Structures are given as C-alpha cells and as structure tokens.
GROMACS .gro file of C-alpha atoms in nm:
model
   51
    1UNK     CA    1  15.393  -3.688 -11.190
    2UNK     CA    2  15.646  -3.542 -11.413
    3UNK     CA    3  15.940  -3.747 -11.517
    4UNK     CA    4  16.292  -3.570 -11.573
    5UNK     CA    5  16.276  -3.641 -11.996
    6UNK     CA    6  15.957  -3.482 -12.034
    7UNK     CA    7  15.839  -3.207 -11.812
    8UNK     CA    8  15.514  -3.092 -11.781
    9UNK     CA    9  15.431  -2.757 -12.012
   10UNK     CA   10  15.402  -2.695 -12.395
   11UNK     CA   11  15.318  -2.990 -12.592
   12UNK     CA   12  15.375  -3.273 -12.246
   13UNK     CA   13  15.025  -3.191 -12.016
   14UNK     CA   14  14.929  -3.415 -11.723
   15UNK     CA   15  14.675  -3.645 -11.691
   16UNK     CA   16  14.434  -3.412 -11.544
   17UNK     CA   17  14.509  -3.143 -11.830
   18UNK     CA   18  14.449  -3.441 -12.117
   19UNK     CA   19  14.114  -3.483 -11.919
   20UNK     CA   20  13.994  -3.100 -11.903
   21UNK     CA   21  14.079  -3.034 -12.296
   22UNK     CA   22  13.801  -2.924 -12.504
   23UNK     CA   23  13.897  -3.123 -12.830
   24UNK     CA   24  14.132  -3.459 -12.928
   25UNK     CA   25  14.453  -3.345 -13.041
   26UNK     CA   26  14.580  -3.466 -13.427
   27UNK     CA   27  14.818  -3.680 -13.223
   28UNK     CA   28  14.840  -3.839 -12.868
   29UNK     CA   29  15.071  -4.061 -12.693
   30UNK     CA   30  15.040  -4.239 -12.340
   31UNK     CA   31  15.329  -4.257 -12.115
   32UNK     CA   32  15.317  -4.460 -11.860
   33UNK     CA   33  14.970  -4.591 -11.858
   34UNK     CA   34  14.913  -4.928 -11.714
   35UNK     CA   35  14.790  -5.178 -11.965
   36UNK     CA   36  14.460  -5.182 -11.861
   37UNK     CA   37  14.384  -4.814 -11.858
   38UNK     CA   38  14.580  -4.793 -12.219
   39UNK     CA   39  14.374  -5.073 -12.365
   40UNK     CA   40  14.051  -4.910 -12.244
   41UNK     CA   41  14.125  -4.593 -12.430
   42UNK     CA   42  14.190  -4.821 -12.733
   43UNK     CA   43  13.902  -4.986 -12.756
   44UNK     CA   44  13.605  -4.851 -12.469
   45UNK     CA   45  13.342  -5.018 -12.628
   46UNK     CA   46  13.513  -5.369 -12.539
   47UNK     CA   47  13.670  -5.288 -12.213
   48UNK     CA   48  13.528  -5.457 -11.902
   49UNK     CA   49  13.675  -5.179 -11.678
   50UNK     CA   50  13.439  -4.927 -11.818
   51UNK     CA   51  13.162  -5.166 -11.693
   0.00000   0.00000   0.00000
C-alpha cells in the first residue's frame, strides 16, 4: 500500500519489489514494518519468527 508522502516508483518500491531485487541496495529504510518483521531483518540469525 502506498501512502500519500511517498508513492510508489523511483527510489520508494513495494514490498514485493524489495523482495524480487537482484542485489541489497547501499541504503534501505523500512516504513511501516511491524516490530517483529523489522527486528527479524535486523538480526535473522536470532529471530524466533524465522523458526
């Protein structure tokens, strides 16, 4: 979902786009994660919810 600040195209991409790229951008911020799903990208190896 798009919000009205930040549409989708150029450097804002959806979730589905972040998960089809070939290569980590230099830079990357989350908006509107919940805190679970932003802590798991933080640190995967610790999360519980990948397990």
């Amino acid at each position: 979902m798009a919000l009205p600040a930040l549409p989708f195209g150029g450097p804002v991409i959806s979730s589905t786009e972040a998960l089809a790229l070939d290569a980590l951008p230099a830079r990357l911020a989350v908006v509107g994660a919940r805190a679970i799903s932003a802590w798991s990208w933080a640190s995967p190896s610790e999360s519980w919810a990948w397990r």
